[in-house]
Short mmCIF file of C-alpha atoms and ligand atoms in Angstrom, two decimals:
data_model
loop_
_atom_site.label_atom_id
_atom_site.label_comp_id
_atom_site.label_asym_id
_atom_site.label_seq_id
_atom_site.Cartn_x
_atom_site.Cartn_y
_atom_site.Cartn_z
CA UNK A 1 35.70 168.34 65.45
CA UNK A 2 34.77 170.72 67.44
CA UNK A 3 37.42 173.97 68.97
CA UNK A 4 36.01 173.16 72.66
CA UNK A 5 39.03 171.40 74.49
CA UNK A 6 40.14 170.45 77.97
CA UNK A 7 43.65 171.13 79.60
CA UNK A 8 45.65 169.39 82.48
CA UNK A 9 48.01 172.71 83.61
CA UNK A 10 49.79 170.97 85.48
CA UNK A 11 53.11 172.03 87.42
CA UNK A 12 55.77 169.97 85.37
CA UNK A 13 53.95 169.36 82.11
CA UNK A 14 50.60 170.04 80.86
CA UNK A 15 48.39 169.16 77.76
CA UNK A 16 46.00 169.41 75.04
CA UNK A 17 42.95 167.41 74.19
CA UNK A 18 40.10 167.34 72.30
CA UNK A 19 37.25 165.90 71.26
CA UNK A 20 36.24 163.70 67.96
CA UNK A 21 32.90 161.61 68.30
CA UNK A 22 32.80 161.87 71.99
CA UNK A 23 36.63 160.45 72.78
CA UNK A 24 39.16 162.87 73.83
CA UNK A 25 41.84 162.44 72.49
CA UNK A 26 45.41 164.43 73.44
CA UNK A 27 47.32 166.74 70.59
CA UNK A 28 50.88 166.28 70.31
CA UNK A 29 54.13 168.18 69.03
CA UNK A 30 55.36 168.32 66.15
CA UNK A 31 57.06 165.32 67.27
CA UNK A 32 54.89 163.35 68.93
CA UNK A 33 55.29 164.13 72.36
CA UNK A 34 51.94 164.70 74.06
CA UNK A 35 53.58 166.61 77.11
CA UNK A 36 54.98 170.18 76.77
CA UNK A 37 57.31 171.05 79.89
CA UNK A 38 55.19 173.70 81.86
CA UNK A 39 58.74 175.79 81.61
CA UNK A 40 58.78 179.22 80.12
CA UNK A 41 62.01 180.65 79.14
CA UNK A 42 63.72 183.20 76.92
CA UNK A 43 67.36 182.84 75.19
CA UNK A 44 69.72 184.39 75.38
CA UNK A 45 69.01 186.29 71.98
CA UNK A 46 65.99 187.21 74.39
CA UNK A 47 64.13 184.99 72.45
CA UNK A 48 60.71 182.63 73.92
CA UNK A 49 60.55 179.74 74.54
CA UNK A 50 58.26 177.49 76.46
CA UNK A 51 58.42 174.04 77.13
CA UNK A 52 61.24 170.83 75.39
CA UNK A 53 63.61 174.05 74.41
CA UNK A 54 62.87 175.93 77.60
CA UNK A 55 63.16 172.49 79.66
CA UNK A 56 66.48 172.61 78.26
CA UNK A 57 67.78 175.80 79.20
CA UNK A 58 66.76 174.97 82.08
CA UNK A 59 70.49 173.29 83.55
CA UNK A 60 73.04 175.97 81.77
CA UNK A 61 70.26 179.30 82.43
CA UNK A 62 68.11 178.87 85.69
CA UNK A 63 67.93 182.53 85.72
CA UNK A 64 66.20 182.87 82.34
CA UNK A 65 63.71 179.79 82.89
CA UNK A 66 60.65 179.18 84.48
CA UNK A 67 59.26 175.67 85.52
CA UNK A 68 57.02 175.26 88.56
CA UNK A 69 54.76 178.64 88.29
CA UNK A 70 51.79 176.87 89.54
CA UNK A 71 52.96 176.41 92.96
CA UNK A 72 52.90 181.01 92.56
CA UNK A 73 48.81 180.86 91.03
CA UNK A 74 47.22 182.91 93.17
CA UNK A 75 49.96 185.49 94.66
CA UNK A 76 51.48 188.59 94.57
CA UNK A 77 54.96 186.53 93.40
CA UNK A 78 57.10 187.53 89.65
CA UNK A 79 59.30 186.75 87.46
CA UNK A 80 61.93 188.57 85.36
CA UNK A 81 62.71 187.43 81.67
CA UNK A 82 64.26 189.69 79.58
CA UNK A 83 63.57 192.93 80.18
CA UNK A 84 59.83 192.46 82.09
CA UNK A 85 58.81 191.08 85.21
CA UNK A 86 55.90 188.36 84.88
CA UNK A 87 52.00 187.66 87.10
CA UNK A 88 52.16 183.74 87.47
CA UNK A 89 49.07 184.42 85.72
CA UNK A 90 51.35 185.46 82.59
CA UNK A 91 53.78 182.75 82.81
CA UNK A 92 50.94 180.21 82.87
CA UNK A 93 48.68 182.37 80.11
CA UNK A 94 52.63 181.63 77.57
CA UNK A 95 52.16 177.85 78.17
CA UNK A 96 48.22 178.07 77.63
CA UNK A 97 48.79 179.81 74.39
CA UNK A 98 51.63 177.56 72.94
CA UNK A 99 49.20 174.95 73.83
CA UNK A 100 46.27 177.05 71.86
CA UNK A 101 48.51 177.47 68.64
CA UNK A 102 49.13 173.22 68.97
CA UNK A 103 45.66 172.29 69.64
CA UNK A 104 44.62 175.05 66.06
CA UNK A 105 47.74 173.51 63.55
CA UNK A 106 46.30 169.97 63.62
CA UNK A 107 42.44 170.89 64.32
CA UNK A 108 42.58 173.85 61.52
CA UNK A 109 40.11 175.41 63.62
CA UNK A 110 40.35 178.40 66.12
CA UNK A 111 40.34 176.97 69.62
CA UNK A 112 38.64 179.82 72.00
CA UNK A 113 36.62 177.72 74.68
CA UNK A 114 37.69 175.30 77.62
CA UNK A 115 38.02 173.49 80.26
CA UNK A 116 40.87 173.86 82.21
CA UNK A 117 41.83 171.52 85.71
CA UNK A 118 43.41 172.99 88.48
CA UNK A 119 44.20 170.05 92.21
CA UNK A 120 40.92 169.84 94.01
CA UNK A 121 42.25 171.56 96.90
CA UNK A 122 43.95 175.02 94.96
CA UNK A 123 41.98 177.56 96.81
CA UNK A 124 40.03 180.82 95.17
CA UNK A 125 42.35 183.00 93.93
CA UNK A 126 44.24 180.17 92.79
CA UNK A 127 41.69 178.70 91.19
CA UNK A 128 41.15 182.93 89.70
CA UNK A 129 44.37 183.04 89.28
CA UNK A 130 43.66 180.06 86.85
CA UNK A 131 41.10 181.22 85.25
CA UNK A 132 43.37 184.41 84.30
CA UNK A 133 45.21 182.47 82.27
CA UNK A 134 42.86 181.49 80.40
CA UNK A 135 41.71 184.60 79.24
CA UNK A 136 44.71 186.18 79.00
CA UNK A 137 45.92 183.31 76.97
CA UNK A 138 43.11 184.32 74.34
CA UNK A 139 40.55 181.65 75.23
CA UNK A 140 36.76 181.30 76.96
CA UNK A 141 37.34 179.53 80.22
CA UNK A 142 34.36 177.48 80.37
CA UNK A 143 34.92 176.46 83.64
CA UNK A 144 38.52 175.52 86.64
CA UNK A 145 37.50 171.41 86.83
CA UNK A 146 39.52 169.51 89.51
CA UNK A 147 41.72 167.55 88.15
CA UNK A 148 40.59 164.15 89.96
CA UNK A 149 37.27 165.11 88.96
CA UNK A 150 38.33 165.13 85.43
CA UNK A 151 40.25 161.22 86.01
CA UNK A 152 36.89 159.81 86.92
CA UNK A 153 35.32 161.31 84.01
CA UNK A 154 37.83 159.32 82.14
CA UNK A 155 36.68 156.27 83.55
CA UNK A 156 33.96 154.89 81.69
CA UNK A 157 32.07 152.35 83.91
CA UNK A 158 29.96 149.55 82.67
CA UNK A 159 28.05 148.90 85.70
CA UNK A 160 24.89 149.84 86.03
CA UNK A 161 25.09 150.21 89.91
CA UNK A 162 27.21 152.69 91.33
CA UNK A 163 30.48 152.54 91.92
CA UNK A 164 32.70 154.38 94.87
CA UNK A 165 36.24 155.07 93.50
CA UNK A 166 38.90 156.73 94.88
CA UNK A 167 41.36 158.84 93.35
CA UNK A 168 44.82 159.33 94.24
CA UNK A 169 46.35 161.93 91.96
CA UNK A 170 49.94 162.19 93.47
CA UNK A 171 51.73 165.21 90.47
CA UNK A 172 54.83 167.64 90.22
CA UNK A 173 53.94 170.19 92.99
CA UNK A 174 50.23 168.88 94.13
CA UNK A 175 48.45 165.80 95.98
CA UNK A 176 44.79 165.23 96.23
CA UNK A 177 42.56 162.27 97.18
CA UNK A 178 38.87 162.18 96.37
CA UNK A 179 36.17 159.38 96.92
CA UNK A 180 34.23 159.93 93.57
CA UNK A 181 30.49 158.20 93.45
CA UNK A 182 30.08 156.90 89.97
CA UNK A 183 26.17 155.64 88.66
CA UNK A 184 25.87 155.04 85.45
CA UNK A 185 26.96 158.13 83.54
CA UNK A 186 26.76 160.48 86.67
CA UNK A 187 30.21 161.03 88.34
CA UNK A 188 29.24 162.75 91.66
CA UNK A 189 32.11 163.57 93.94
CA UNK A 190 31.76 163.34 97.59
CA UNK A 191 35.51 164.44 99.66
CA UNK A 192 38.47 165.90 98.67
CA UNK A 193 40.80 166.29 100.32
CA UNK A 194 45.33 166.69 99.84
CA UNK A 195 48.10 168.88 100.59
CA UNK A 196 48.93 171.72 96.87
CA UNK A 197 52.50 171.94 98.02
CA UNK A 198 53.18 168.33 98.49
CA UNK A 199 54.63 166.25 94.64
CA UNK A 200 57.71 165.04 92.87
CA UNK A 201 59.23 168.27 92.84
CA UNK A 202 59.36 167.68 97.17
CA UNK A 203 60.86 164.06 95.84
CA UNK A 204 63.69 165.16 93.51
CA UNK A 205 64.68 168.18 96.24
CA UNK A 206 65.27 165.22 98.90
CA UNK A 207 67.07 163.77 96.60
CA UNK A 208 69.52 166.18 95.27
CA UNK A 209 69.65 167.11 98.90
CA UNK A 210 70.98 163.78 99.26
CA UNK A 211 73.26 163.36 96.44
CA UNK A 212 74.99 166.76 97.73
CA UNK A 213 75.38 165.04 101.58
CA UNK A 214 77.31 162.26 99.32
CA UNK A 215 79.18 164.39 97.57
CA UNK A 216 80.60 166.18 100.30
CA UNK A 217 81.32 162.75 101.80
CA UNK A 218 82.87 161.35 98.49
CA UNK A 219 85.35 164.67 98.22
CA UNK A 220 85.57 167.19 101.58
CA UNK A 221 83.44 169.98 98.75
CA UNK A 222 80.68 171.43 98.93
CA UNK A 223 78.63 171.18 95.57
CA UNK A 224 78.44 175.17 94.84
CA UNK A 225 75.31 176.37 96.01
CA UNK A 226 75.16 178.67 92.60
CA UNK A 227 72.04 178.59 90.60
CA UNK A 228 73.83 176.82 87.65
CA UNK A 229 75.20 173.82 89.42
CA UNK A 230 72.34 173.67 91.50
CA UNK A 231 69.40 173.37 88.56
CA UNK A 232 71.93 170.85 87.09
CA UNK A 233 72.17 168.56 90.23
CA UNK A 234 68.51 168.90 90.87
CA UNK A 235 67.77 167.90 86.74
CA UNK A 236 69.83 164.41 87.71
CA UNK A 237 67.96 164.22 89.95
CA UNK A 238 64.61 163.83 88.64
CA UNK A 239 66.75 161.56 86.47
CA UNK A 240 67.80 159.85 88.46
CA UNK A 241 63.89 159.39 90.38
CA UNK A 242 62.30 158.38 86.84
CA UNK A 243 65.14 155.49 86.12
CA UNK A 244 64.81 154.56 89.36
CA UNK A 245 61.14 153.78 88.73
CA UNK A 246 61.87 151.08 86.13
CA UNK A 247 65.13 149.86 88.27
CA UNK A 248 66.77 148.72 91.20
CA UNK A 249 69.74 151.17 90.46
CA UNK A 250 70.64 153.74 89.00
CA UNK A 251 73.74 155.43 88.61
CA UNK A 252 73.68 159.72 88.96
CA UNK A 253 76.65 161.01 86.96
CA UNK A 254 77.36 164.98 86.32
CA UNK A 255 81.11 165.10 85.45
CA UNK A 256 82.61 168.58 85.83
CA UNK A 257 80.01 169.93 88.88
CA UNK A 258 83.37 171.69 91.35
CA UNK A 259 86.79 171.84 91.66
CA UNK A 260 89.36 171.51 94.18
CA UNK A 261 91.68 173.85 93.80
CA UNK A 262 92.89 172.62 90.26
CA UNK A 263 91.77 169.22 89.87
CA UNK A 264 87.88 168.72 88.94
CA UNK A 265 85.79 166.84 90.59
CA UNK A 266 83.12 164.80 88.86
CA UNK A 267 79.62 163.18 90.60
CA UNK A 268 79.24 159.88 89.75
CA UNK A 269 77.16 158.22 92.17
CA UNK A 270 75.07 154.75 91.99
CA UNK A 271 71.50 155.29 93.64
CA UNK A 272 69.25 152.06 95.21
CA UNK A 273 65.61 152.01 95.42
CA UNK A 274 65.40 151.69 98.21
CA UNK A 275 67.52 154.45 99.24
CA UNK A 276 65.48 156.83 97.09
CA UNK A 277 61.92 154.99 98.92
CA UNK A 278 64.07 156.00 102.30
CA UNK A 279 63.94 159.42 101.35
CA UNK A 280 60.13 159.85 100.48
CA UNK A 281 58.34 157.82 102.79
CA UNK A 282 58.16 160.30 105.28
CA UNK A 283 56.47 162.30 102.65
CA UNK A 284 54.00 159.15 101.55
CA UNK A 285 53.03 159.04 104.53
CA UNK A 286 51.21 161.99 104.69
CA UNK A 287 49.56 160.80 101.43
CA UNK A 288 48.06 158.22 103.02
CA UNK A 289 47.01 159.75 105.91
CA UNK A 290 45.17 162.62 103.71
CA UNK A 291 43.11 159.19 102.57
CA UNK A 292 41.62 157.92 105.35
CA UNK A 293 40.68 161.69 106.11
CA UNK A 294 38.81 161.69 102.65
CA UNK A 295 37.65 158.07 103.52
CA UNK A 296 36.20 159.87 106.84
CA UNK A 297 34.81 162.98 105.23
CA UNK A 298 32.66 160.87 103.03
CA UNK A 299 31.59 158.85 105.76
CA UNK A 300 32.80 155.45 104.12
CA UNK A 301 35.90 153.04 105.20
CA UNK A 302 38.30 151.58 103.23
CA UNK A 303 36.04 148.25 102.72
CA UNK A 304 32.96 150.54 101.18
CA UNK A 305 35.28 151.45 98.09
CA UNK A 306 34.90 149.55 94.88
CA UNK A 307 38.13 150.44 93.52
CA UNK A 308 40.82 153.16 93.46
CA UNK A 309 42.20 155.41 90.78
CA UNK A 310 45.65 156.76 90.61
CA UNK A 311 46.66 159.73 88.58
CA UNK A 312 50.21 161.52 88.29
CA UNK A 313 53.31 160.74 86.87
CA UNK A 314 54.55 160.39 89.99
CA UNK A 315 51.66 157.75 91.28
CA UNK A 316 54.46 155.73 87.96
CA UNK A 317 56.61 155.48 91.16
CA UNK A 318 56.74 152.03 92.47
CA UNK A 319 56.34 152.70 96.19
CA UNK A 320 53.21 154.58 96.14
CA UNK A 321 51.21 151.89 94.09
CA UNK A 322 52.62 149.63 96.73
CA UNK A 323 51.97 152.03 99.86
CA UNK A 324 48.09 152.64 98.35
CA UNK A 325 48.18 148.50 97.57
CA UNK A 326 48.65 147.84 101.36
CA UNK A 327 46.95 150.62 102.51
CA UNK A 328 43.50 149.54 100.88
CA UNK A 329 44.26 145.57 100.78
CA UNK A 330 40.73 144.10 99.64
CA UNK A 331 41.07 147.68 96.96
CA UNK A 332 41.55 146.80 93.35
CA UNK A 333 44.04 149.46 92.66
CA UNK A 334 44.33 150.87 88.57
CA UNK A 335 45.93 153.45 86.25
CA UNK A 336 45.48 154.69 82.92
CA UNK A 337 47.26 157.13 81.25
CA UNK A 338 48.26 158.63 84.40
CA UNK A 339 49.75 161.98 82.97
CA UNK A 340 46.79 162.30 80.72
CA UNK A 341 43.42 160.82 81.71
CA UNK A 342 42.87 164.51 83.60
CA UNK A 343 43.55 166.05 79.84
CA UNK A 344 41.30 164.51 78.31
CA UNK A 345 38.42 164.27 81.38
CA UNK A 346 38.34 167.74 81.06
CA UNK A 347 37.80 167.53 77.16
CA UNK A 348 35.10 165.28 77.67
CA UNK A 349 33.92 167.83 80.57
CA UNK A 350 33.89 170.45 77.58
CA UNK A 351 31.89 168.58 75.30
CA UNK A 352 29.58 168.37 78.10
CA UNK A 353 29.27 172.36 78.18
CA UNK A 354 29.15 172.92 74.77
CA UNK A 355 25.96 170.21 73.82
CA UNK A 356 28.53 168.10 72.38
CA UNK A 357 27.25 164.21 72.70
CA UNK A 358 28.80 162.81 75.45
CA UNK A 359 28.03 160.41 78.06
CA UNK A 360 28.67 162.58 81.22
CA UNK A 361 27.35 164.80 83.79
CA UNK A 362 29.60 165.88 86.60
CA UNK A 363 28.21 166.95 89.97
CA UNK A 364 31.62 168.47 92.08
CA UNK A 365 31.53 169.17 95.78
CA UNK A 366 33.47 172.12 97.66
CA UNK A 367 36.37 170.39 98.86
CA UNK A 368 36.51 173.50 101.87
CA UNK A 369 34.82 175.12 104.47
CA UNK A 370 34.05 178.77 103.69
CA UNK A 371 32.35 181.69 106.45
CA UNK A 372 33.39 184.55 107.86
CA UNK A 373 35.10 185.32 111.11
CA UNK A 374 32.36 186.36 113.46
CA UNK A 375 30.87 186.00 117.40
CA UNK A 376 30.10 183.10 118.79
CA UNK A 377 28.40 182.17 121.73
CA UNK A 378 30.74 179.06 123.98
CA UNK A 379 29.82 177.95 127.21
CA UNK A 380 32.24 181.10 128.22
CA UNK A 381 30.18 183.75 125.88
CA UNK A 382 30.39 185.64 123.99
CA UNK A 383 33.97 184.54 121.56
CA UNK A 384 35.06 187.46 118.40
CA UNK A 385 37.08 185.88 115.54
CA UNK A 386 35.11 182.43 115.55
CA UNK A 387 34.83 181.36 112.11
CA UNK A 388 31.13 180.48 111.21
CA UNK A 389 30.92 178.24 108.20
CA UNK A 390 28.35 178.90 105.78
CA UNK A 391 28.75 176.55 102.74
CA UNK A 392 29.55 174.06 104.92
CA UNK A 393 33.15 171.52 103.41
CA UNK A 394 32.00 168.48 100.44
CA UNK A 395 29.01 171.29 99.29
CA UNK A 396 27.17 169.67 95.81
CA UNK A 397 28.66 173.14 93.61
CA UNK A 398 27.53 175.41 91.86
CA UNK A 399 26.39 176.95 95.63
CA UNK A 400 24.08 179.21 96.88
CA UNK A 401 24.08 180.22 100.59
CA UNK A 402 22.93 182.64 102.85
CA UNK A 403 23.15 183.24 106.73
CA UNK A 404 21.76 186.55 108.97
CA UNK A 405 24.44 187.70 111.53
CA UNK A 406 23.86 191.02 114.05
CA UNK A 407 26.09 193.52 115.31
CA UNK A 408 27.97 193.00 118.33
CA UNK A 409 27.36 196.05 120.60
CA UNK A 410 25.44 198.96 121.49
CA UNK A 411 25.46 202.03 118.05
CA UNK A 412 27.78 199.50 116.01
CA UNK A 413 28.74 201.65 113.14
CA UNK A 414 30.56 199.60 111.10
CA UNK A 415 30.42 196.41 110.31
CA UNK A 416 33.23 194.29 108.94
CA UNK A 417 32.64 191.32 107.43
CA UNK A 418 36.23 189.16 106.62
CA UNK A 419 35.78 185.77 105.03
CA UNK A 420 37.72 182.50 105.72
CA UNK A 421 38.06 179.29 104.16
CA UNK A 422 39.76 175.97 106.20
CA UNK A 423 38.21 174.23 109.07
CA UNK A 424 39.71 175.67 112.03
CA UNK A 425 37.23 177.45 114.33
CA UNK A 426 39.59 180.04 114.83
CA UNK A 427 39.13 182.07 111.81
CA UNK A 428 42.89 183.51 111.37
CA UNK A 429 43.84 180.46 111.13
CA UNK A 430 41.30 179.84 108.25
CA UNK A 431 43.24 180.85 104.66
CA UNK A 432 42.09 184.79 104.36
CA UNK A 433 40.33 185.28 101.41
CA UNK A 434 39.37 189.15 101.62
CA UNK A 435 37.08 191.61 103.30
CA UNK A 436 34.98 194.35 103.24
CA UNK A 437 32.44 197.04 105.14
CA UNK A 438 29.41 197.55 105.84
CA UNK A 439 29.24 201.90 107.43
CA UNK A 440 26.38 203.90 108.10
CA UNK A 441 25.05 201.35 110.04
CA UNK A 442 21.84 203.12 112.07
CA UNK A 443 22.29 203.30 116.19
CA UNK A 444 20.89 200.76 117.94
CA UNK A 445 21.29 198.10 120.33
CA UNK A 446 23.35 194.95 120.01
CA UNK A 447 21.78 192.51 118.13
CA UNK A 448 18.95 195.08 116.81
CA UNK A 449 20.62 195.39 113.24
CA UNK A 450 20.88 192.20 110.95
CA UNK A 451 23.11 192.14 108.53
CA UNK A 452 22.50 188.94 105.57
CA UNK A 453 25.94 187.76 104.14
CA UNK A 454 25.45 185.90 100.99
CA UNK A 455 27.62 182.67 99.41
CA UNK A 456 27.99 182.10 95.22
CA UNK A 457 30.57 179.58 94.34
CA UNK A 458 29.93 179.03 91.13
CA UNK A 459 30.92 176.02 89.57
CA UNK A 460 34.96 176.69 88.78
CA UNK A 461 34.39 177.10 92.40
CA UNK A 462 35.01 180.68 92.78
CA UNK A 463 33.44 182.61 95.48
CA UNK A 464 31.25 186.18 95.11
CA UNK A 465 30.51 186.92 98.86
CA UNK A 466 27.58 190.28 99.52
CA UNK A 467 26.31 191.55 102.21
CA UNK A 468 23.03 193.24 102.99
CA UNK A 469 22.16 195.33 105.75
CA UNK A 470 18.69 194.55 106.83
CA UNK A 471 17.50 197.85 109.76
CA UNK A 472 16.04 200.21 107.20
CA UNK A 473 15.90 197.82 103.94
CA UNK A 474 18.16 198.32 101.65
CA UNK A 475 20.13 196.96 100.23
CA UNK A 476 24.99 197.57 99.92
CA UNK A 477 27.08 195.02 98.70
CA UNK A 478 30.32 194.59 97.65
CA UNK A 479 32.02 191.39 96.05
CA UNK A 480 35.17 189.95 98.14
CA UNK A 481 36.71 188.85 94.59
CA UNK A 482 37.70 192.22 94.29
CA UNK A 483 40.10 193.13 97.56
CA UNK A 484 41.92 189.96 96.68
CA UNK A 485 45.93 189.26 96.95
CA UNK A 486 47.85 188.71 93.31
CA UNK A 487 44.58 189.13 91.63
CA UNK A 488 44.67 192.10 88.12
CA UNK A 489 42.42 194.23 86.78
CA UNK A 490 40.24 193.23 83.66
CA UNK A 491 42.15 196.60 82.29
CA UNK A 492 45.36 194.48 83.62
CA UNK A 493 44.34 192.39 81.89
CA UNK A 494 44.11 193.22 77.77
CA UNK A 495 47.45 194.45 78.63
CA UNK A 496 48.64 191.40 79.40
CA UNK A 497 47.06 189.60 76.56
CA UNK A 498 47.74 192.05 74.89
CA UNK A 499 51.58 191.63 76.12
CA UNK A 500 51.68 187.70 75.25
CA UNK A 501 50.33 187.73 72.07
CA UNK A 502 52.58 190.34 70.67
CA UNK A 503 55.37 188.10 72.63
CA UNK A 504 53.84 185.39 70.16
CA UNK A 505 53.82 186.73 66.82
CA UNK A 506 57.11 187.48 67.12
CA UNK A 507 58.34 183.92 68.07
CA UNK A 508 58.94 182.32 64.15
CA UNK A 509 59.64 178.84 66.30
CA UNK A 510 56.28 178.35 67.44
CA UNK A 511 54.44 179.36 64.13
CA UNK A 512 57.21 176.50 63.02
CA UNK A 513 54.51 174.05 65.35
CA UNK A 514 51.93 174.54 62.61
CA UNK A 515 53.87 172.01 59.57
CA UNK A 516 53.23 168.87 58.41
CA UNK A 517 50.24 168.02 61.34
CA UNK A 518 48.67 165.59 57.74
CA UNK A 519 51.46 163.31 59.07
CA UNK A 520 51.22 162.80 61.75
CA UNK A 521 49.00 159.32 63.13
CA UNK A 522 47.00 160.30 66.13
CA UNK A 523 44.39 158.24 67.52
CA UNK A 524 42.40 158.93 70.59
CA UNK A 525 44.24 158.08 74.27
CA UNK A 526 48.03 157.60 72.01
CA UNK A 527 50.96 157.56 73.99
CA UNK A 528 54.65 159.45 73.79
P1 AMP P 1 52.01 165.30 86.05
O1 AMP P 1 52.68 167.10 87.09
O2 AMP P 1 51.31 164.42 86.36
O3 AMP P 1 52.78 165.47 84.84
O4 AMP P 1 53.40 164.22 87.21
C1 AMP P 1 54.98 165.29 86.51
C2 AMP P 1 55.08 164.97 88.27
O5 AMP P 1 55.96 163.59 87.44
C3 AMP P 1 56.54 165.18 87.57
O6 AMP P 1 57.03 165.40 89.57
C4 AMP P 1 57.48 164.30 87.50
O7 AMP P 1 59.47 164.09 87.46
C5 AMP P 1 57.27 162.58 87.64
N1 AMP P 1 57.46 162.33 86.74
C6 AMP P 1 56.14 162.05 85.45
N2 AMP P 1 57.26 160.28 84.96
C7 AMP P 1 57.62 159.85 86.54
C8 AMP P 1 57.63 158.16 86.93
N3 AMP P 1 58.16 157.01 85.70
N4 AMP P 1 58.86 157.16 87.40
C9 AMP P 1 59.08 158.61 88.40
N5 AMP P 1 57.83 160.34 88.61
C10 AMP P 1 57.76 159.96 87.65
#
């Protein structure tokens, strides 16, 4: 038994997995349930609720319940619970800490090191926030690992020939598609593409709107727009969506949803799978376009793909499977524990990093280009604000690259280094990552002072930028990460860590998780 774990910190559900004899297995809760809803709340007496208990109170008390916080990671957004406001990384830390407790109880050992997964398309600040969440929860974060890469690690291919695998990952809040080459035990990501704002939550909202429209048609009255009623409707929509993965029809029943005069109005609506499919088809079309783009980036066609793997809870929707199969007509499409394999892959990678005997090596890539705004020569003459790429998309990470730039005007004293990620030739059309200045450049003619810009993109997909003014042989440098949105200082990190730890210490509810583990019969990869 090791004290390293892999964690899939999902938009909707999270899991924690450990290794036993080199094999990953998912650690369940008291009731043998493997998935922890990524939901945090406070009950009316101010007690912290995590997971299922928070999820259950959502419809009754949405103002005291936080879900899908993953969508806010890396932003300045805050949420209030009880008498305190929380940053997204603190809410995520509560989920991680709850998973940590779960693992420590069953492993009967402290769990200190973790690999945590993120969508391949997460930006630098979203990755940083995830790493901070891990640290606040009391982990040493060994690596922030791309989810599709983690999933591919679980597929143990016997063939010694290399295979090209397409990983299609559609979860609650994000979508990724990656082309991965697996040769024996080496996994190399060749290309990755996606949308970090597309997933099952969007399908729920489409269905919620549809139910509200049909309620209006039937009763001539709008569904009340208060948070509690809308939360009930959203939960009903998600349940209907899940039922439609199994059945051709389902009935949504929500009694006393509204009233008209003295009369209570109930929602009772039949939905056919086909109606639901028509609602989500446009969103799914986007995912097929992303497949083509990833193939294109990997210089491949569908014929080059040996198999496709479906990952993420939303791939249980039959239409998703059909569309992917039709899009890749000659490729076998398979799925293995779509909710669990990302966490299991993270555990494998944690084993590799901590020196356990695990039979896999991972080569990962940067899913986007990184560079700075610069004046560039064009057929129309020099144009400022162009995007100069320093690390091209799909470079194998970790990677360090330097590029020399020159001052653009006579006697230029200041160089502003603005860092972006993206693919647009116009710098400002890409995602800004931060900026800093080098001042006190000696007065010289335009082009006479060279400035070296150095990018370090580490194994976590986190970027550090250094700029050095070479003119006088002296070095001036700054780290771009220090200036970014949504980040916590190390003092704030410590404060958060203490605050979250004390929330847990005051929590009899979670301590109950420590009991009776010996009675649970758990085998590697067991499902709920
Ligand atoms: P994940 O982020 O991989 O945990 O996926 C969570 C998403 O999968 C949520 O939007 C769930 O509603 C959705 N989901 C889980 N099970 C099913 C199912 N059987 N059919 C359709 N969607 C599902």
